[in-house]
Amino acid sequence: MSRIKVMVVDDSAVVRQVVAGLLADDPAIEVIAAVADPILAIARMKVQWPDVFVLDIEMPRMDGITFLKKIMAERPTPVVICSTLTEKGAQTSMAALSAGAVAIITKPKLGLKQFLVDASDDLISAVKAAARANVKRLQVVEKLTADAILPASDRHDAMLQTTERVVALGTSTGGTQALEVVLTALPRVTPGIVIVQHMPEKFTAEFANRLNGLCQITVREAKNNDRVVPGRALIAPGGKHMLLRRNGAQYSVEVLDGPLVNRHRPSVDVLFRSVARCAGANALGVIMTGMGDDGAAGLAEMRKAGARTLAQDEESCVVYGMPKEAVKRGGVERSVPLGAIAREIMAQMAG
């Protein structure tokens, strides 16, 4: 099997040295270049095009977002963003995910070298996942509109009678774009939605804000004890687990610290299992594009509790890992294309 060819583009000599060294230590990866800015990268790309880019955002001569858009327009290639962990950096990294980046590795301003060494497993896993991602599919799903997804008639009356119902979504690599497709297609009167998207701390708030500006429903980063109500989607904060709670007919979320589950915090399994126990047959679980098996056990538990369950199909996934494992474990009733998920949410929850 040929090794994954990686190009590192970062204006920091320390980052280039450390990242290139960590990646080169893995026998499955070959670092073909480590350059200081996109202009130098473009020159090297004429000689050899990488399988994956590891890309900084703020660089001289050409910024990372402009370079990312150029890559996606010329020859769509998986990109892992290596960005400074700041609020400004979070906004820019969300723009990068929207433009087609498949993963984010955060880096602090201080203690950079040690941090990168400590985060080597995450970096290597992100590069390997990116190498398997089909970024060309992102170009397709970003063109979908609500008119292409929603049925001609709405279900406002029916949905007003189902306030005790809840939708749980779980996703990872490729999920930022996939969630945008689903959530922007939903009407204002929609069941309460709880979401786990694997994402670093500080990035989920900006991600939620961006979606909130695009969607008819309200989208926000969850806070402890937030109500789950129709027309609102709550996204688990990066670095925290989120559980569904129920008090009588009312749902709320609990946001809490805890150990990594399936190497993730937030974990889809944590959310799905809490939904199985609190909502049972009143829930719909949807597992979407992502690497690994997080959420597979939880979705099976939801189905056993009487919930309806869906998986994004292989053809429309950027990485068909989490849905594939969920299907294998018997947790999935049906697999559907990304473009049909919003319609399925409305149909299933109105029934």
GROMACS .gro file of C-alpha atoms in nm:
model
  351
    1MET     CA    1   0.000   0.000   0.000
    2SER     CA    2   0.138   0.342  -0.095
    3ARG     CA    3   0.200   0.592   0.183
    4ILE     CA    4  -0.015   0.902   0.234
    5LYS     CA    5   0.166   1.199   0.077
    6VAL     CA    6   0.135   1.509   0.297
    7MET     CA    7   0.230   1.871   0.241
    8VAL     CA    8   0.264   2.096   0.549
    9VAL     CA    9   0.202   2.467   0.487
   10ASP     CA   10   0.276   2.690   0.788
   11ASP     CA   11   0.478   3.010   0.829
   12SER     CA   12   0.618   2.893   1.165
   13ALA     CA   13   0.948   2.709   1.126
   14VAL     CA   14   0.886   2.534   1.460
   15VAL     CA   15   0.546   2.405   1.350
   16ARG     CA   16   0.681   2.286   1.016
   17GLN     CA   17   0.968   2.103   1.183
   18VAL     CA   18   0.760   1.940   1.456
   19VAL     CA   19   0.455   1.852   1.244
   20ALA     CA   20   0.665   1.715   0.960
   21GLY     CA   21   0.871   1.510   1.204
   22LEU     CA   22   0.569   1.365   1.385
   23LEU     CA   23   0.398   1.270   1.060
   24ALA     CA   24   0.713   1.125   0.906
   25ASP     CA   25   0.752   0.894   1.207
   26ASP     CA   26   0.435   0.711   1.103
   27PRO     CA   27   0.515   0.442   0.844
   28ALA     CA   28   0.187   0.508   0.661
   29ILE     CA   29   0.272   0.875   0.595
   30GLU     CA   30   0.527   1.047   0.371
   31VAL     CA   31   0.587   1.422   0.409
   32ILE     CA   32   0.667   1.539   0.057
   33ALA     CA   33   0.710   1.908   0.150
   34ALA     CA   34   0.697   2.152   0.443
   35VAL     CA   35   0.678   2.511   0.320
   36ALA     CA   36   0.631   2.856   0.472
   37ASP     CA   37   0.339   2.987   0.265
   38PRO     CA   38   0.091   2.899  -0.012
   39ILE     CA   39   0.302   3.061  -0.286
   40LEU     CA   40   0.586   2.819  -0.213
   41ALA     CA   41   0.330   2.538  -0.186
   42ILE     CA   42   0.191   2.616  -0.531
   43ALA     CA   43   0.539   2.586  -0.679
   44ARG     CA   44   0.589   2.244  -0.514
   45MET     CA   45   0.242   2.128  -0.621
   46LYS     CA   46   0.347   2.165  -0.985
   47VAL     CA   47   0.604   1.893  -0.919
   48GLN     CA   48   0.399   1.666  -0.690
   49TRP     CA   49   0.043   1.700  -0.564
   50PRO     CA   50  -0.014   1.570  -0.208
   51ASP     CA   51  -0.291   1.341  -0.087
   52VAL     CA   52  -0.350   1.566   0.218
   53PHE     CA   53  -0.260   1.923   0.310
   54VAL     CA   54  -0.191   2.031   0.670
   55LEU     CA   55  -0.263   2.402   0.648
   56ASP     CA   56  -0.224   2.706   0.871
   57ILE     CA   57  -0.468   2.998   0.837
   58GLU     CA   58  -0.270   3.318   0.895
   59MET     CA   59   0.029   3.331   0.662
   60PRO     CA   60   0.214   3.593   0.456
   61ARG     CA   61   0.152   3.656   0.084
   62MET     CA   62  -0.163   3.439   0.075
   63ASP     CA   63  -0.390   3.339   0.364
   64GLY     CA   64  -0.497   2.981   0.424
   65ILE     CA   65  -0.865   3.035   0.332
   66THR     CA   66  -0.777   3.177  -0.009
   67PHE     CA   67  -0.538   2.888  -0.068
   68LEU     CA   68  -0.799   2.634   0.045
   69LYS     CA   69  -1.055   2.773  -0.201
   70LYS     CA   70  -0.796   2.756  -0.477
   71ILE     CA   71  -0.725   2.390  -0.399
   72MET     CA   72  -1.094   2.302  -0.398
   73ALA     CA   73  -1.157   2.485  -0.724
   74GLU     CA   74  -0.857   2.340  -0.906
   75ARG     CA   75  -0.834   1.986  -0.767
   76PRO     CA   76  -1.038   1.902  -0.453
   77THR     CA   77  -0.797   1.753  -0.198
   78PRO     CA   78  -0.843   1.678   0.176
   79VAL     CA   79  -0.720   1.961   0.399
   80VAL     CA   80  -0.654   1.946   0.775
   81ILE     CA   81  -0.651   2.292   0.933
   82CYS     CA   82  -0.390   2.353   1.203
   83SER     CA   83  -0.515   2.674   1.363
   84THR     CA   84  -0.439   2.883   1.671
   85LEU     CA   85  -0.697   2.836   1.946
   86THR     CA   86  -0.852   3.185   1.971
   87GLU     CA   87  -1.200   3.323   1.917
   88LYS     CA   88  -1.083   3.491   1.597
   89GLY     CA   89  -0.921   3.167   1.493
   90ALA     CA   90  -1.248   2.984   1.557
   91GLN     CA   91  -1.437   3.213   1.320
   92THR     CA   92  -1.177   3.168   1.049
   93SER     CA   93  -1.162   2.794   1.096
   94MET     CA   94  -1.540   2.772   1.056
   95ALA     CA   95  -1.497   2.953   0.725
   96ALA     CA   96  -1.234   2.692   0.634
   97LEU     CA   97  -1.470   2.404   0.717
   98SER     CA   98  -1.740   2.569   0.509
   99ALA     CA   99  -1.492   2.598   0.220
  100GLY     CA  100  -1.418   2.225   0.233
  101ALA     CA  101  -1.160   2.149   0.506
  102VAL     CA  102  -1.229   1.812   0.668
  103ALA     CA  103  -1.073   1.852   1.014
  104ILE     CA  104  -0.926   2.101   1.262
  105ILE     CA  105  -0.628   2.056   1.491
  106THR     CA  106  -0.601   2.344   1.736
  107LYS     CA  107  -0.269   2.486   1.849
  108PRO     CA  108  -0.204   2.732   2.136
  109LYS     CA  109   0.010   3.042   2.108
  110LEU     CA  110   0.235   2.929   2.393
  111GLY     CA  111   0.392   2.592   2.458
  112LEU     CA  112   0.344   2.511   2.091
  113LYS     CA  113   0.615   2.250   2.044
  114GLN     CA  114   0.513   2.040   2.345
  115PHE     CA  115   0.145   2.071   2.254
  116LEU     CA  116   0.206   1.936   1.905
  117VAL     CA  117   0.402   1.644   2.045
  118ASP     CA  118   0.121   1.571   2.294
  119ALA     CA  119  -0.138   1.595   2.016
  120SER     CA  120   0.054   1.375   1.773
  121ASP     CA  121  -0.204   1.092   1.786
  122ASP     CA  122  -0.486   1.333   1.701
  123LEU     CA  123  -0.284   1.487   1.420
  124ILE     CA  124  -0.192   1.151   1.267
  125SER     CA  125  -0.551   1.024   1.301
  126ALA     CA  126  -0.683   1.341   1.137
  127VAL     CA  127  -0.444   1.304   0.842
  128LYS     CA  128  -0.534   0.937   0.795
  129ALA     CA  129  -0.907   1.015   0.813
  130ALA     CA  130  -0.862   1.302   0.569
  131ALA     CA  131  -0.683   1.074   0.323
  132ARG     CA  132  -0.994   0.853   0.313
  133ALA     CA  133  -1.235   1.145   0.280
  134ASN     CA  134  -1.409   1.203  -0.051
  135VAL     CA  135  -1.403   1.581  -0.062
  136LYS     CA  136  -1.563   1.586  -0.406
  137ARG     CA  137  -1.889   1.493  -0.233
  138LEU     CA  138  -1.873   1.820  -0.039
  139GLN     CA  139  -1.897   2.009  -0.365
  140VAL     CA  140  -2.225   1.831  -0.437
  141VAL     CA  141  -2.399   1.863  -0.102
  142GLU     CA  142  -2.320   2.233  -0.068
  143LYS     CA  143  -2.535   2.300  -0.376
  144LEU     CA  144  -2.849   2.145  -0.225
  145THR     CA  145  -3.127   2.383  -0.126
  146ALA     CA  146  -3.438   2.353   0.088
  147ASP     CA  147  -3.656   2.338  -0.225
  148ALA     CA  148  -3.474   2.024  -0.337
  149ILE     CA  149  -3.516   1.852   0.000
  150LEU     CA  150  -3.842   1.953   0.166
  151PRO     CA  151  -4.179   1.813   0.053
  152ALA     CA  152  -4.413   2.055  -0.117
  153SER     CA  153  -4.650   2.077   0.182
  154ASP     CA  154  -4.547   2.166   0.537
  155ARG     CA  155  -4.659   1.990   0.855
  156HIS     CA  156  -4.705   2.278   1.094
  157ASP     CA  157  -5.029   2.149   1.248
  158ALA     CA  158  -4.894   1.799   1.296
  159MET     CA  159  -4.569   1.917   1.443
  160LEU     CA  160  -4.740   2.140   1.698
  161GLN     CA  161  -4.891   1.822   1.843
  162THR     CA  162  -4.555   1.649   1.892
  163THR     CA  163  -4.370   1.874   2.135
  164GLU     CA  164  -4.250   1.575   2.339
  165ARG     CA  165  -4.050   1.438   2.048
  166VAL     CA  166  -3.679   1.489   1.999
  167VAL     CA  167  -3.426   1.436   1.722
  168ALA     CA  168  -3.066   1.336   1.800
  169LEU     CA  169  -2.793   1.382   1.537
  170GLY     CA  170  -2.437   1.252   1.560
  171THR     CA  171  -2.155   1.319   1.315
  172SER     CA  172  -1.782   1.377   1.275
  173THR     CA  173  -1.555   1.418   0.969
  174GLY     CA  174  -1.751   1.597   0.698
  175GLY     CA  175  -2.028   1.671   0.946
  176THR     CA  176  -2.004   2.050   0.946
  177GLN     CA  177  -2.109   2.063   0.581
  178ALA     CA  178  -2.359   1.778   0.622
  179LEU     CA  179  -2.528   1.946   0.919
  180GLU     CA  180  -2.559   2.267   0.721
  181VAL     CA  181  -2.742   2.079   0.446
  182VAL     CA  182  -2.984   1.919   0.694
  183LEU     CA  183  -3.051   2.210   0.928
  184THR     CA  184  -3.095   2.477   0.659
  185ALA     CA  185  -3.363   2.257   0.499
  186LEU     CA  186  -3.581   2.238   0.811
  187PRO     CA  187  -3.881   2.468   0.862
  188ARG     CA  188  -3.926   2.683   1.171
  189VAL     CA  189  -4.169   2.437   1.329
  190THR     CA  190  -3.944   2.136   1.382
  191PRO     CA  191  -3.898   1.895   1.676
  192GLY     CA  192  -3.633   1.987   1.929
  193ILE     CA  193  -3.290   1.875   1.808
  194VAL     CA  194  -2.977   1.777   1.999
  195ILE     CA  195  -2.648   1.741   1.814
  196VAL     CA  196  -2.300   1.608   1.875
  197GLN     CA  197  -2.045   1.713   1.613
  198HIS     CA  198  -1.687   1.614   1.696
  199MET     CA  199  -1.518   1.952   1.719
  200PRO     CA  200  -1.257   2.116   1.944
  201GLU     CA  201  -1.336   2.348   2.232
  202LYS     CA  202  -1.420   2.708   2.132
  203PHE     CA  203  -1.517   2.612   1.777
  204THR     CA  204  -1.870   2.488   1.844
  205ALA     CA  205  -1.998   2.831   1.951
  206GLU     CA  206  -1.887   2.990   1.626
  207PHE     CA  207  -2.020   2.694   1.429
  208ALA     CA  208  -2.360   2.727   1.597
  209ASN     CA  209  -2.365   3.103   1.537
  210ARG     CA  210  -2.291   3.053   1.170
  211LEU     CA  211  -2.571   2.796   1.130
  212ASN     CA  212  -2.810   3.017   1.325
  213GLY     CA  213  -2.764   3.287   1.064
  214LEU     CA  214  -2.843   3.042   0.782
  215CYS     CA  215  -3.133   2.842   0.927
  216GLN     CA  216  -3.502   2.905   0.987
  217ILE     CA  217  -3.470   2.722   1.319
  218THR     CA  218  -3.265   2.857   1.610
  219VAL     CA  219  -2.923   2.696   1.643
  220ARG     CA  220  -2.695   2.755   1.940
  221GLU     CA  221  -2.422   2.598   2.148
  222ALA     CA  222  -2.583   2.415   2.439
  223LYS     CA  223  -2.557   2.534   2.798
  224ASN     CA  224  -2.638   2.326   3.101
  225ASN     CA  225  -3.015   2.299   3.164
  226ASP     CA  226  -3.111   2.447   2.824
  227ARG     CA  227  -3.463   2.344   2.724
  228VAL     CA  228  -3.507   2.125   2.416
  229VAL     CA  229  -3.805   2.277   2.240
  230PRO     CA  230  -3.950   2.277   1.887
  231GLY     CA  231  -3.767   2.500   1.644
  232ARG     CA  232  -3.437   2.486   1.836
  233ALA     CA  233  -3.118   2.285   1.777
  234LEU     CA  234  -2.860   2.255   2.055
  235ILE     CA  235  -2.502   2.163   1.966
  236ALA     CA  236  -2.284   2.001   2.234
  237PRO     CA  237  -1.993   2.230   2.329
  238GLY     CA  238  -1.647   2.114   2.226
  239GLY     CA  239  -1.468   1.950   2.519
  240LYS     CA  240  -1.795   1.868   2.704
  241HIS     CA  241  -2.038   1.578   2.698
  242MET     CA  242  -2.409   1.646   2.648
  243LEU     CA  243  -2.694   1.430   2.778
  244LEU     CA  244  -3.068   1.453   2.732
  245ARG     CA  245  -3.277   1.484   3.049
  246ARG     CA  246  -3.655   1.472   3.093
  247ASN     CA  247  -3.876   1.623   3.361
  248GLY     CA  248  -4.235   1.525   3.294
  249ALA     CA  249  -4.310   1.627   2.937
  250GLN     CA  250  -4.015   1.864   2.915
  251TYR     CA  251  -3.671   1.785   2.778
  252SER     CA  252  -3.351   1.964   2.870
  253VAL     CA  253  -2.979   1.896   2.832
  254GLU     CA  254  -2.706   1.840   3.084
  255VAL     CA  255  -2.361   1.962   2.981
  256LEU     CA  256  -2.078   1.817   3.186
  257ASP     CA  257  -1.712   1.724   3.198
  258GLY     CA  258  -1.599   1.365   3.191
  259PRO     CA  259  -1.351   1.124   3.038
  260LEU     CA  260  -1.319   1.070   2.665
  261VAL     CA  261  -1.570   0.818   2.534
  262ASN     CA  262  -1.465   0.642   2.214
  263ARG     CA  263  -1.176   0.890   2.217
  264HIS     CA  264  -1.420   1.181   2.196
  265ARG     CA  265  -1.566   1.452   2.417
  266PRO     CA  266  -1.841   1.524   2.327
  267SER     CA  267  -1.933   1.168   2.237
  268VAL     CA  268  -2.224   1.067   2.016
  269ASP     CA  269  -2.270   0.750   2.220
  270VAL     CA  270  -2.319   0.951   2.538
  271LEU     CA  271  -2.591   1.159   2.376
  272PHE     CA  272  -2.766   0.870   2.198
  273ARG     CA  273  -2.778   0.650   2.506
  274SER     CA  274  -2.925   0.931   2.714
  275VAL     CA  275  -3.187   0.988   2.443
  276ALA     CA  276  -3.275   0.617   2.443
  277ARG     CA  277  -3.339   0.627   2.815
  278CYS     CA  278  -3.522   0.962   2.833
  279ALA     CA  279  -3.719   0.971   2.510
  280GLY     CA  280  -3.750   0.608   2.395
  281ALA     CA  281  -4.001   0.573   2.115
  282ASN     CA  282  -4.052   0.951   2.102
  283ALA     CA  283  -3.705   0.998   1.950
  284LEU     CA  284  -3.543   0.981   1.610
  285GLY     CA  285  -3.170   0.908   1.592
  286VAL     CA  286  -2.960   0.998   1.288
  287ILE     CA  287  -2.594   0.901   1.247
  288MET     CA  288  -2.401   1.079   0.975
  289THR     CA  289  -2.062   1.099   0.808
  290GLY     CA  290  -1.758   1.039   1.029
  291MET     CA  291  -1.462   0.817   1.108
  292GLY     CA  292  -1.471   0.545   1.374
  293ASP     CA  293  -1.759   0.387   1.563
  294ASP     CA  294  -1.877   0.658   1.804
  295GLY     CA  295  -2.257   0.650   1.816
  296ALA     CA  296  -2.302   0.296   1.684
  297ALA     CA  297  -2.375   0.141   2.024
  298GLY     CA  298  -2.594   0.434   2.126
  299LEU     CA  299  -2.802   0.418   1.809
  300ALA     CA  300  -2.858   0.045   1.863
  301GLU     CA  301  -2.979   0.124   2.215
  302MET     CA  302  -3.213   0.390   2.078
  303ARG     CA  303  -3.362   0.144   1.830
  304LYS     CA  304  -3.405  -0.118   2.102
  305ALA     CA  305  -3.593   0.144   2.307
  306GLY     CA  306  -3.838   0.197   2.021
  307ALA     CA  307  -3.686   0.504   1.855
  308ARG     CA  308  -3.676   0.542   1.478
  309THR     CA  309  -3.322   0.541   1.341
  310LEU     CA  310  -3.153   0.655   1.021
  311ALA     CA  311  -2.803   0.655   0.879
  312GLN     CA  312  -2.654   0.870   0.606
  313ASP     CA  313  -2.584   0.641   0.312
  314GLU     CA  314  -2.235   0.554   0.190
  315GLU     CA  315  -2.266   0.740  -0.138
  316SER     CA  316  -2.327   1.078   0.026
  317CYS     CA  317  -2.082   1.039   0.320
  318VAL     CA  318  -1.742   1.204   0.319
  319VAL     CA  319  -1.623   0.919   0.546
  320TYR     CA  320  -1.849   0.615   0.572
  321GLY     CA  321  -1.722   0.500   0.911
  322MET     CA  322  -1.973   0.578   1.187
  323PRO     CA  323  -2.281   0.495   0.976
  324LYS     CA  324  -2.122   0.173   0.851
  325GLU     CA  325  -2.051   0.056   1.206
  326ALA     CA  326  -2.404   0.150   1.318
  327VAL     CA  327  -2.550  -0.056   1.033
  328LYS     CA  328  -2.323  -0.348   1.124
  329ARG     CA  329  -2.446  -0.342   1.486
  330GLY     CA  330  -2.813  -0.342   1.388
  331GLY     CA  331  -2.892   0.010   1.502
  332VAL     CA  332  -3.011   0.144   1.165
  333GLU     CA  333  -3.359   0.100   1.025
  334ARG     CA  334  -3.284   0.275   0.695
  335SER     CA  335  -2.992   0.441   0.519
  336VAL     CA  336  -3.080   0.750   0.316
  337PRO     CA  337  -2.891   1.012   0.112
  338LEU     CA  338  -2.787   1.332   0.285
  339GLY     CA  339  -3.036   1.529   0.078
  340ALA     CA  340  -3.326   1.322   0.215
  341ILE     CA  341  -3.247   1.347   0.587
  342ALA     CA  342  -3.438   1.671   0.653
  343ARG     CA  343  -3.745   1.535   0.478
  344GLU     CA  344  -3.717   1.212   0.677
  345ILE     CA  345  -3.695   1.407   1.004
  346MET     CA  346  -4.021   1.587   0.928
  347ALA     CA  347  -4.200   1.274   0.805
  348GLN     CA  348  -4.083   1.045   1.086
  349MET     CA  349  -4.154   1.290   1.365
  350ALA     CA  350  -4.497   1.385   1.230
  351GLY     CA  351  -4.606   1.020   1.219
   0.00000   0.00000   0.00000
